[in-house]
Amino acid sequence: MGGGGSALRVCADHRGGINWLSLSPDGQRLLTGSEDGTARLWSTADGRCCALLQGHESYVTFCQLEDEAAFTCSADCTIRRWDVLTGQCLQVYRGHTSIVNRILVVNNQLFSSSYDRTARVWSVDKGQMSQEFRGHRNCVLTLAYSAPWDLPGALCSEEAVAGGLLVTGSTDGTAKVWQVASGCCHQTLRGHTGAVLCLVLDTPGHTAFTGSTDATIRAWDILSGEQLRVFREHQGSVICLELVNRLVYSGSADRTAKCWLADTGEHVCTFAAHRHSVSALKYHEGTLFTGSGDACARAFDAQSGQLQRVFRGHAFVINCLQVHGQVLYTASHDGALRLWDVRGLSGPRPAPPKRSLPRLFSNKVGCAAAPLPPA
């Protein structure tokens, strides 16, 4: 089942594995963060590298790209802000005492999580830490933020939540909800029996969904701290989550992705065919794209679960993927960013895909780029 997909371009400039891939809100640029200690900016128009971001003293763990600035965090305990046009480092945020795992930029606030067991919030412009969230007993992995205007009206007026709520997941098996303005812990979400690896937030419903090494997904009311439901079908660690249209998509070490009804926890569909852990997920226009430890990306019909296309070419695990227009971008531990033609997959009931003409280009050998499909 499922035809093969051909690469439009292979960008192999990094000298180490790519740990994360971020797409700018305007869709014009991509940002990759690598084991080689650098980040690179790429144009989505032609797939070419347009800036090299150098300055970190260890590997880049995560990155986020905004329209006017790029943000990276690293095992060197720092976070950096970069100019997307010049590649110049504009700001270094110092304070964490161990590896910085994740960052999240919202308006003029920069949230971060670290192996030092803390999360922090910084002023983007000033570069100063404005709050530290201390209480987890082990490394803080994942982050999500609920702005004050997303909270219920009666609660929104309370001074304690005037700065919104930050949700963190940790290897200590808990998630915590923090009052950003005060730094106080609002709720501790207890129930998992393993590390919390991923989380997504339904801000209108003030509900957090957490995935864990205990093979479950759990839904929580972040205001009351109540555990609302448990999703129990996976047979291995839940590695990644995505929430789309009241559906939760999960990727697991059990070699499957699954779809669930967010409001009830009912299991809707299983996406099989992977030969290793499902390490990345992205829903786009009726198609669920997955990246796997088997070095392949796959496209499934999100409604039926049918495998439509397999994208082969990477040598190691795919750590992240993005979709823009008719192009799939995959970033791997092999150090390559690959671009794939996904025309023919759009819509809830797409026709069987036709194999695209072989077009493989490498920056290393200076080949001219083929035009990318229109967005």
mmCIF file of C-alpha atoms in Angstrom:
data_model
loop_
_atom_site.group_PDB
_atom_site.id
_atom_site.type_symbol
_atom_site.label_atom_id
_atom_site.label_comp_id
_atom_site.label_asym_id
_atom_site.label_seq_id
_atom_site.Cartn_x
_atom_site.Cartn_y
_atom_site.Cartn_z
ATOM 1 C CA MET A 1 0.000 0.000 0.000
ATOM 2 C CA GLY A 2 1.107 3.560 -0.706
ATOM 3 C CA GLY A 3 3.287 4.711 -3.572
ATOM 4 C CA GLY A 4 6.720 6.264 -3.215
ATOM 5 C CA GLY A 5 7.478 9.973 -3.143
ATOM 6 C CA SER A 6 10.472 11.628 -4.813
ATOM 7 C CA ALA A 7 12.557 14.388 -3.252
ATOM 8 C CA LEU A 8 12.442 17.833 -4.863
ATOM 9 C CA ARG A 9 15.596 18.875 -3.094
ATOM 10 C CA VAL A 10 18.106 17.621 -0.504
ATOM 11 C CA CYS A 11 19.753 20.271 1.682
ATOM 12 C CA ALA A 12 22.772 18.639 3.310
ATOM 13 C CA ASP A 13 24.683 21.678 4.612
ATOM 14 C CA HIS A 14 24.513 20.779 8.314
ATOM 15 C CA ARG A 15 27.420 18.722 9.664
ATOM 16 C CA GLY A 16 25.335 17.074 12.362
ATOM 17 C CA GLY A 17 21.814 15.793 12.882
ATOM 18 C CA ILE A 18 18.898 18.235 12.681
ATOM 19 C CA ASN A 19 16.991 18.306 15.966
ATOM 20 C CA TRP A 20 14.175 20.680 15.016
ATOM 21 C CA LEU A 21 12.522 22.433 12.092
ATOM 22 C CA SER A 22 10.343 25.546 12.335
ATOM 23 C CA LEU A 23 8.250 27.315 9.680
ATOM 24 C CA SER A 24 7.746 31.085 9.849
ATOM 25 C CA PRO A 25 4.141 32.310 10.291
ATOM 26 C CA ASP A 26 4.222 33.882 6.818
ATOM 27 C CA GLY A 27 5.483 30.631 5.284
ATOM 28 C CA GLN A 28 8.480 32.286 3.602
ATOM 29 C CA ARG A 29 11.300 30.739 5.639
ATOM 30 C CA LEU A 30 12.329 27.584 7.484
ATOM 31 C CA LEU A 31 14.692 27.348 10.445
ATOM 32 C CA THR A 32 16.709 24.235 11.328
ATOM 33 C CA GLY A 33 18.653 23.632 14.547
ATOM 34 C CA SER A 34 21.451 21.084 14.523
ATOM 35 C CA GLU A 35 23.835 18.915 16.504
ATOM 36 C CA ASP A 36 26.635 20.858 14.791
ATOM 37 C CA GLY A 37 25.854 23.865 17.021
ATOM 38 C CA THR A 38 24.425 26.010 14.228
ATOM 39 C CA ALA A 39 21.020 26.941 12.910
ATOM 40 C CA ARG A 40 20.219 27.674 9.276
ATOM 41 C CA LEU A 41 17.524 29.708 7.585
ATOM 42 C CA TRP A 42 16.055 28.411 4.321
ATOM 43 C CA SER A 43 13.798 29.971 1.712
ATOM 44 C CA THR A 44 10.593 28.041 1.013
ATOM 45 C CA ALA A 45 10.518 29.623 -2.459
ATOM 46 C CA ASP A 46 13.543 27.699 -3.753
ATOM 47 C CA GLY A 47 14.809 25.612 -0.826
ATOM 48 C CA ARG A 48 18.132 27.452 -0.627
ATOM 49 C CA CYS A 49 20.004 28.298 2.583
ATOM 50 C CA CYS A 50 19.839 32.075 3.099
ATOM 51 C CA ALA A 51 21.609 32.479 6.454
ATOM 52 C CA LEU A 52 23.909 30.559 8.790
ATOM 53 C CA LEU A 53 23.386 31.311 12.499
ATOM 54 C CA GLN A 54 26.599 30.672 14.426
ATOM 55 C CA GLY A 55 27.374 31.392 18.076
ATOM 56 C CA HIS A 56 26.140 28.540 20.267
ATOM 57 C CA GLU A 57 28.889 26.587 22.011
ATOM 58 C CA SER A 58 27.048 23.248 21.918
ATOM 59 C CA TYR A 59 24.271 21.551 19.955
ATOM 60 C CA VAL A 60 20.964 23.303 19.209
ATOM 61 C CA THR A 61 18.076 21.470 20.849
ATOM 62 C CA PHE A 62 15.097 23.437 19.541
ATOM 63 C CA CYS A 63 14.187 26.514 17.506
ATOM 64 C CA GLN A 64 11.259 28.781 16.722
ATOM 65 C CA LEU A 65 10.960 31.071 13.724
ATOM 66 C CA GLU A 66 8.928 34.270 13.704
ATOM 67 C CA ASP A 67 8.536 36.597 10.724
ATOM 68 C CA GLU A 68 11.228 39.030 11.902
ATOM 69 C CA ALA A 69 13.356 36.986 14.303
ATOM 70 C CA ALA A 70 14.654 33.473 14.846
ATOM 71 C CA PHE A 71 15.062 31.901 18.289
ATOM 72 C CA THR A 72 17.307 28.962 19.202
ATOM 73 C CA CYS A 73 18.126 27.143 22.442
ATOM 74 C CA SER A 74 21.069 24.935 23.168
ATOM 75 C CA ALA A 75 22.905 22.493 25.398
ATOM 76 C CA ASP A 76 25.218 25.446 26.171
ATOM 77 C CA CYS A 77 22.457 26.626 28.600
ATOM 78 C CA THR A 78 21.584 29.714 26.525
ATOM 79 C CA ILE A 79 18.860 30.972 24.212
ATOM 80 C CA ARG A 80 19.624 33.283 21.285
ATOM 81 C CA ARG A 81 17.581 35.677 19.154
ATOM 82 C CA TRP A 82 18.695 36.304 15.558
ATOM 83 C CA ASP A 83 17.934 38.736 12.763
ATOM 84 C CA VAL A 84 16.378 36.706 9.928
ATOM 85 C CA LEU A 85 17.727 39.004 7.210
ATOM 86 C CA THR A 86 21.362 39.323 8.303
ATOM 87 C CA GLY A 87 21.820 36.210 10.466
ATOM 88 C CA GLN A 88 23.245 38.462 13.215
ATOM 89 C CA CYS A 89 22.743 37.442 16.852
ATOM 90 C CA LEU A 90 20.639 40.152 18.499
ATOM 91 C CA GLN A 91 20.343 38.831 22.045
ATOM 92 C CA VAL A 92 21.676 36.071 24.317
ATOM 93 C CA TYR A 93 19.455 34.964 27.200
ATOM 94 C CA ARG A 94 21.560 33.598 30.074
ATOM 95 C CA GLY A 95 20.391 32.086 33.360
ATOM 96 C CA HIS A 96 19.636 28.393 32.907
ATOM 97 C CA THR A 97 22.240 26.130 34.487
ATOM 98 C CA SER A 98 21.762 23.096 32.230
ATOM 99 C CA ILE A 99 20.567 22.120 28.742
ATOM 100 C CA VAL A 100 17.650 24.224 27.478
ATOM 101 C CA ASN A 101 15.110 21.798 26.008
ATOM 102 C CA ARG A 102 12.324 23.904 24.575
ATOM 103 C CA ILE A 103 11.374 27.517 23.935
ATOM 104 C CA LEU A 104 8.056 29.153 23.141
ATOM 105 C CA VAL A 105 7.733 32.743 21.915
ATOM 106 C CA VAL A 106 4.389 34.481 22.452
ATOM 107 C CA ASN A 107 4.145 38.217 21.770
ATOM 108 C CA ASN A 108 7.041 39.774 23.742
ATOM 109 C CA GLN A 109 7.411 36.794 26.071
ATOM 110 C CA LEU A 110 9.938 33.988 25.691
ATOM 111 C CA PHE A 111 9.277 30.813 27.690
ATOM 112 C CA SER A 112 11.945 28.167 28.201
ATOM 113 C CA SER A 113 12.339 24.749 29.842
ATOM 114 C CA SER A 114 15.507 23.056 30.995
ATOM 115 C CA TYR A 115 17.263 20.065 32.473
ATOM 116 C CA ASP A 116 17.940 22.345 35.469
ATOM 117 C CA ARG A 117 14.354 21.490 36.589
ATOM 118 C CA THR A 118 13.036 24.979 35.934
ATOM 119 C CA ALA A 119 11.005 26.848 33.364
ATOM 120 C CA ARG A 120 11.541 30.561 32.861
ATOM 121 C CA VAL A 121 9.971 33.517 31.090
ATOM 122 C CA TRP A 122 12.012 36.327 29.563
ATOM 123 C CA SER A 123 11.325 39.696 27.997
ATOM 124 C CA VAL A 124 12.145 39.224 24.320
ATOM 125 C CA ASP A 125 13.289 42.804 23.793
ATOM 126 C CA LYS A 126 15.171 43.375 27.051
ATOM 127 C CA GLY A 127 16.689 39.913 27.306
ATOM 128 C CA GLN A 128 15.931 39.791 31.028
ATOM 129 C CA MET A 129 14.314 36.939 32.925
ATOM 130 C CA SER A 130 11.026 38.113 34.407
ATOM 131 C CA GLN A 131 9.956 34.914 36.184
ATOM 132 C CA GLU A 132 11.313 31.517 37.210
ATOM 133 C CA PHE A 133 9.041 28.513 37.712
ATOM 134 C CA ARG A 134 10.595 26.135 40.208
ATOM 135 C CA GLY A 135 8.924 22.996 41.582
ATOM 136 C CA HIS A 136 9.506 20.067 39.226
ATOM 137 C CA ARG A 137 11.710 17.342 40.678
ATOM 138 C CA ASN A 138 13.359 16.496 37.406
ATOM 139 C CA CYS A 139 14.021 17.859 33.929
ATOM 140 C CA VAL A 140 11.331 20.064 32.332
ATOM 141 C CA LEU A 141 10.722 18.958 28.754
ATOM 142 C CA THR A 142 7.668 20.499 27.147
ATOM 143 C CA LEU A 143 5.758 23.796 27.302
ATOM 144 C CA ALA A 144 2.419 25.352 26.371
ATOM 145 C CA TYR A 145 0.890 28.739 27.143
ATOM 146 C CA SER A 146 -2.670 29.970 27.637
ATOM 147 C CA ALA A 147 -3.069 33.734 27.290
ATOM 148 C CA PRO A 148 -5.317 35.555 29.796
ATOM 149 C CA TRP A 149 -7.916 36.341 27.125
ATOM 150 C CA ASP A 150 -8.296 32.601 26.484
ATOM 151 C CA LEU A 151 -9.418 32.012 30.076
ATOM 152 C CA PRO A 152 -13.058 32.200 31.271
ATOM 153 C CA GLY A 153 -14.310 35.751 31.819
ATOM 154 C CA ALA A 154 -14.747 35.488 35.580
ATOM 155 C CA LEU A 155 -11.261 34.079 36.038
ATOM 156 C CA CYS A 156 -9.613 36.394 33.511
ATOM 157 C CA SER A 157 -10.208 39.397 35.785
ATOM 158 C CA GLU A 158 -8.328 37.799 38.680
ATOM 159 C CA GLU A 159 -4.897 39.269 39.286
ATOM 160 C CA ALA A 160 -3.329 35.806 39.776
ATOM 161 C CA VAL A 161 -3.892 34.830 36.137
ATOM 162 C CA ALA A 162 -3.493 38.278 34.603
ATOM 163 C CA GLY A 163 -0.341 37.090 32.862
ATOM 164 C CA GLY A 164 -1.892 33.862 31.603
ATOM 165 C CA LEU A 165 -1.010 30.282 32.480
ATOM 166 C CA LEU A 166 2.052 28.241 31.542
ATOM 167 C CA VAL A 167 1.809 24.443 31.408
ATOM 168 C CA THR A 168 4.979 22.354 31.725
ATOM 169 C CA GLY A 169 5.634 18.620 31.414
ATOM 170 C CA SER A 170 8.497 16.878 33.194
ATOM 171 C CA THR A 171 10.380 13.603 33.479
ATOM 172 C CA ASP A 172 9.178 13.578 37.111
ATOM 173 C CA GLY A 173 5.850 12.244 35.771
ATOM 174 C CA THR A 174 3.826 15.390 36.381
ATOM 175 C CA ALA A 175 2.637 18.406 34.468
ATOM 176 C CA LYS A 176 2.296 21.713 36.249
ATOM 177 C CA VAL A 177 0.201 24.800 35.608
ATOM 178 C CA TRP A 178 1.883 28.079 36.571
ATOM 179 C CA GLN A 179 0.620 31.617 37.059
ATOM 180 C CA VAL A 180 2.926 33.588 34.788
ATOM 181 C CA ALA A 181 2.501 36.882 36.638
ATOM 182 C CA SER A 182 3.399 35.529 40.081
ATOM 183 C CA GLY A 183 5.474 32.450 39.271
ATOM 184 C CA CYS A 184 3.283 30.410 41.641
ATOM 185 C CA CYS A 185 2.213 26.861 40.829
ATOM 186 C CA HIS A 186 -1.527 26.971 40.100
ATOM 187 C CA GLN A 187 -2.059 23.199 39.772
ATOM 188 C CA THR A 188 -0.001 20.009 39.668
ATOM 189 C CA LEU A 189 -1.409 17.416 37.263
ATOM 190 C CA ARG A 190 -0.699 13.992 38.790
ATOM 191 C CA GLY A 191 -1.659 10.661 37.262
ATOM 192 C CA HIS A 192 1.028 9.598 34.811
ATOM 193 C CA THR A 193 3.384 6.842 35.969
ATOM 194 C CA GLY A 194 6.165 7.845 33.564
ATOM 195 C CA ALA A 195 7.840 10.931 32.132
ATOM 196 C CA VAL A 196 5.628 13.496 30.365
ATOM 197 C CA LEU A 197 7.168 13.750 26.890
ATOM 198 C CA CYS A 198 4.701 15.969 25.044
ATOM 199 C CA LEU A 199 1.666 18.160 25.575
ATOM 200 C CA VAL A 200 -0.825 20.179 23.581
ATOM 201 C CA LEU A 201 -3.297 22.750 24.838
ATOM 202 C CA ASP A 202 -6.914 23.349 23.888
ATOM 203 C CA THR A 203 -7.000 26.972 25.011
ATOM 204 C CA PRO A 204 -10.752 27.639 24.475
ATOM 205 C CA GLY A 205 -11.571 24.538 26.532
ATOM 206 C CA HIS A 206 -8.714 25.201 29.022
ATOM 207 C CA THR A 207 -7.765 21.536 28.580
ATOM 208 C CA ALA A 208 -4.255 20.091 28.401
ATOM 209 C CA PHE A 209 -3.454 16.763 26.724
ATOM 210 C CA THR A 210 -0.259 15.084 27.909
ATOM 211 C CA GLY A 211 1.587 12.076 26.439
ATOM 212 C CA SER A 212 3.867 9.897 28.543
ATOM 213 C CA THR A 213 6.291 6.994 28.669
ATOM 214 C CA ASP A 214 3.503 5.152 30.523
ATOM 215 C CA ALA A 215 1.832 4.704 27.073
ATOM 216 C CA THR A 216 -1.175 6.866 27.941
ATOM 217 C CA ILE A 217 -2.531 10.255 26.951
ATOM 218 C CA ARG A 218 -4.375 12.152 29.637
ATOM 219 C CA ALA A 219 -6.726 15.137 29.427
ATOM 220 C CA TRP A 220 -6.736 17.708 32.235
ATOM 221 C CA ASP A 221 -8.689 20.789 33.224
ATOM 222 C CA ILE A 222 -5.836 23.260 33.739
ATOM 223 C CA LEU A 223 -7.953 25.511 35.962
ATOM 224 C CA SER A 224 -9.123 22.889 38.475
ATOM 225 C CA GLY A 225 -6.325 20.345 37.973
ATOM 226 C CA GLU A 226 -8.904 17.590 37.427
ATOM 227 C CA GLN A 227 -7.978 14.614 35.254
ATOM 228 C CA LEU A 228 -10.809 14.427 32.735
ATOM 229 C CA ARG A 229 -10.026 11.235 30.828
ATOM 230 C CA VAL A 230 -7.320 8.699 29.961
ATOM 231 C CA PHE A 231 -6.573 7.468 26.414
ATOM 232 C CA ARG A 232 -5.352 3.856 26.669
ATOM 233 C CA GLU A 233 -4.618 2.108 23.376
ATOM 234 C CA HIS A 234 -0.911 2.647 22.779
ATOM 235 C CA GLN A 235 1.548 -0.082 23.762
ATOM 236 C CA GLY A 236 4.599 2.173 24.040
ATOM 237 C CA SER A 237 5.685 5.687 25.008
ATOM 238 C CA VAL A 238 3.626 8.535 23.520
ATOM 239 C CA ILE A 239 6.247 10.688 21.799
ATOM 240 C CA CYS A 240 4.289 13.407 19.994
ATOM 241 C CA LEU A 241 0.803 14.929 19.952
ATOM 242 C CA GLU A 242 -1.202 17.226 17.697
ATOM 243 C CA LEU A 243 -4.689 18.666 18.280
ATOM 244 C CA VAL A 244 -6.745 19.503 15.179
ATOM 245 C CA ASN A 245 -10.512 20.028 14.808
ATOM 246 C CA ARG A 246 -11.376 18.367 18.149
ATOM 247 C CA LEU A 247 -9.236 15.372 17.223
ATOM 248 C CA VAL A 248 -6.037 14.347 19.019
ATOM 249 C CA TYR A 249 -3.330 12.665 16.910
ATOM 250 C CA SER A 250 -0.590 10.762 18.733
ATOM 251 C CA GLY A 251 2.677 9.122 17.703
ATOM 252 C CA SER A 252 4.175 6.315 19.744
ATOM 253 C CA ALA A 253 7.137 4.027 20.270
ATOM 254 C CA ASP A 254 4.714 1.167 19.502
ATOM 255 C CA ARG A 255 5.203 1.993 15.786
ATOM 256 C CA THR A 256 1.734 3.471 15.322
ATOM 257 C CA ALA A 257 0.006 6.817 15.190
ATOM 258 C CA LYS A 258 -3.554 7.063 16.450
ATOM 259 C CA CYS A 259 -6.504 9.427 16.240
ATOM 260 C CA TRP A 260 -8.853 10.106 19.167
ATOM 261 C CA LEU A 261 -11.937 12.203 19.874
ATOM 262 C CA ALA A 262 -10.652 14.975 22.133
ATOM 263 C CA ASP A 263 -13.935 15.369 24.001
ATOM 264 C CA THR A 264 -14.499 11.709 24.874
ATOM 265 C CA GLY A 265 -11.180 9.915 24.533
ATOM 266 C CA GLU A 266 -12.674 7.463 22.037
ATOM 267 C CA HIS A 267 -10.108 5.816 19.750
ATOM 268 C CA VAL A 268 -11.078 6.559 16.141
ATOM 269 C CA CYS A 269 -8.306 5.260 13.911
ATOM 270 C CA THR A 270 -4.839 3.667 13.866
ATOM 271 C CA PHE A 271 -2.142 4.581 11.325
ATOM 272 C CA ALA A 272 0.111 1.550 10.990
ATOM 273 C CA ALA A 273 2.921 0.538 8.552
ATOM 274 C CA HIS A 274 5.797 2.130 10.494
ATOM 275 C CA ARG A 275 8.798 -0.089 11.206
ATOM 276 C CA HIS A 276 9.981 1.948 14.173
ATOM 277 C CA SER A 277 8.727 4.628 16.602
ATOM 278 C CA VAL A 278 6.590 7.461 15.263
ATOM 279 C CA SER A 279 8.735 10.479 16.117
ATOM 280 C CA ALA A 280 6.855 13.354 14.411
ATOM 281 C CA LEU A 281 3.319 14.226 13.271
ATOM 282 C CA LYS A 282 1.736 16.924 11.134
ATOM 283 C CA TYR A 283 -1.884 17.187 9.960
ATOM 284 C CA HIS A 284 -2.446 19.128 6.730
ATOM 285 C CA GLU A 285 -5.639 19.403 4.677
ATOM 286 C CA GLY A 286 -7.015 15.923 5.295
ATOM 287 C CA THR A 287 -3.637 14.184 5.319
ATOM 288 C CA LEU A 288 -1.682 13.003 8.346
ATOM 289 C CA PHE A 289 2.078 13.068 7.768
ATOM 290 C CA THR A 290 4.317 11.033 10.059
ATOM 291 C CA GLY A 291 8.056 10.793 10.568
ATOM 292 C CA SER A 292 9.591 7.654 11.982
ATOM 293 C CA GLY A 293 12.681 6.080 13.454
ATOM 294 C CA ASP A 294 12.727 3.888 10.345
ATOM 295 C CA ALA A 295 13.962 6.988 8.434
ATOM 296 C CA CYS A 296 10.769 7.241 6.354
ATOM 297 C CA ALA A 297 8.002 9.820 6.251
ATOM 298 C CA ARG A 298 4.499 8.688 5.371
ATOM 299 C CA ALA A 299 1.242 10.255 4.243
ATOM 300 C CA PHE A 300 -2.058 8.769 5.419
ATOM 301 C CA ASP A 301 -5.649 9.640 4.668
ATOM 302 C CA ALA A 302 -6.510 11.187 8.044
ATOM 303 C CA GLN A 303 -10.101 9.971 7.907
ATOM 304 C CA SER A 304 -9.673 6.357 6.801
ATOM 305 C CA GLY A 305 -6.137 5.694 8.001
ATOM 306 C CA GLN A 306 -5.129 4.430 4.559
ATOM 307 C CA LEU A 307 -1.445 4.768 3.685
ATOM 308 C CA GLN A 308 -1.070 6.895 0.568
ATOM 309 C CA ARG A 309 2.620 7.576 0.101
ATOM 310 C CA VAL A 310 6.008 6.695 1.584
ATOM 311 C CA PHE A 311 8.926 9.152 1.393
ATOM 312 C CA ARG A 312 12.252 7.290 1.446
ATOM 313 C CA GLY A 313 15.724 8.808 1.360
ATOM 314 C CA HIS A 314 16.810 9.720 4.882
ATOM 315 C CA ALA A 315 19.413 7.550 6.615
ATOM 316 C CA PHE A 316 18.303 8.032 10.235
ATOM 317 C CA VAL A 317 15.297 8.998 12.355
ATOM 318 C CA ILE A 318 13.117 11.889 11.177
ATOM 319 C CA ASN A 319 12.955 14.337 14.093
ATOM 320 C CA CYS A 320 10.569 16.920 12.694
ATOM 321 C CA LEU A 321 8.413 17.731 9.684
ATOM 322 C CA GLN A 322 6.481 20.686 8.308
ATOM 323 C CA VAL A 323 4.118 21.196 5.372
ATOM 324 C CA HIS A 324 3.749 24.390 3.360
ATOM 325 C CA GLY A 325 1.721 24.622 0.170
ATOM 326 C CA GLN A 326 2.389 21.439 -1.767
ATOM 327 C CA VAL A 327 5.765 20.680 -0.188
ATOM 328 C CA LEU A 328 6.626 18.419 2.749
ATOM 329 C CA TYR A 329 9.809 19.289 4.644
ATOM 330 C CA THR A 330 11.520 16.561 6.677
ATOM 331 C CA ALA A 331 14.485 17.041 9.028
ATOM 332 C CA SER A 332 16.531 14.069 10.154
ATOM 333 C CA HIS A 333 19.318 12.994 12.454
ATOM 334 C CA ASP A 334 21.259 12.288 9.252
ATOM 335 C CA GLY A 335 21.779 16.069 8.946
ATOM 336 C CA ALA A 336 19.629 16.541 5.849
ATOM 337 C CA LEU A 337 16.581 18.665 5.184
ATOM 338 C CA ARG A 338 14.537 17.089 2.389
ATOM 339 C CA LEU A 339 11.746 18.642 0.351
ATOM 340 C CA TRP A 340 9.030 16.407 -1.136
ATOM 341 C CA ASP A 341 6.235 17.003 -3.624
ATOM 342 C CA VAL A 342 2.883 16.184 -1.956
ATOM 343 C CA ARG A 343 0.562 17.165 -4.795
ATOM 344 C CA GLY A 344 -2.321 14.748 -5.135
ATOM 345 C CA LEU A 345 -2.747 14.246 -1.391
ATOM 346 C CA SER A 346 -4.977 17.226 -0.525
ATOM 347 C CA GLY A 347 -8.602 16.731 0.455
ATOM 348 C CA PRO A 348 -10.425 14.260 2.681
ATOM 349 C CA ARG A 349 -10.687 11.614 -0.034
ATOM 350 C CA PRO A 350 -7.704 12.112 -2.351
ATOM 351 C CA ALA A 351 -7.233 10.078 -5.500
ATOM 352 C CA PRO A 352 -4.434 7.468 -5.568
ATOM 353 C CA PRO A 353 -1.161 9.421 -5.874
ATOM 354 C CA LYS A 354 0.887 9.393 -9.028
ATOM 355 C CA ARG A 355 4.600 8.974 -8.654
ATOM 356 C CA SER A 356 6.277 12.289 -9.327
ATOM 357 C CA LEU A 357 9.167 12.486 -11.750
ATOM 358 C CA PRO A 358 12.528 11.837 -10.081
ATOM 359 C CA ARG A 359 14.059 15.171 -9.155
ATOM 360 C CA LEU A 360 16.903 15.064 -6.669
ATOM 361 C CA PHE A 361 19.106 18.049 -5.989
ATOM 362 C CA SER A 362 21.920 18.549 -3.508
ATOM 363 C CA ASN A 363 23.413 21.835 -2.357
ATOM 364 C CA LYS A 364 26.740 20.055 -1.980
ATOM 365 C CA VAL A 365 27.223 19.582 -5.697
ATOM 366 C CA GLY A 366 25.813 22.964 -6.697
ATOM 367 C CA CYS A 367 22.971 21.684 -8.876
ATOM 368 C CA ALA A 368 20.397 24.149 -10.057
ATOM 369 C CA ALA A 369 17.128 23.887 -8.195
ATOM 370 C CA ALA A 370 13.940 22.744 -9.829
ATOM 371 C CA PRO A 371 10.989 25.090 -9.322
ATOM 372 C CA LEU A 372 8.914 24.098 -6.292
ATOM 373 C CA PRO A 373 5.199 23.403 -6.684
ATOM 374 C CA PRO A 374 2.992 26.462 -6.202
ATOM 375 C CA ALA A 375 1.614 27.028 -2.717
#
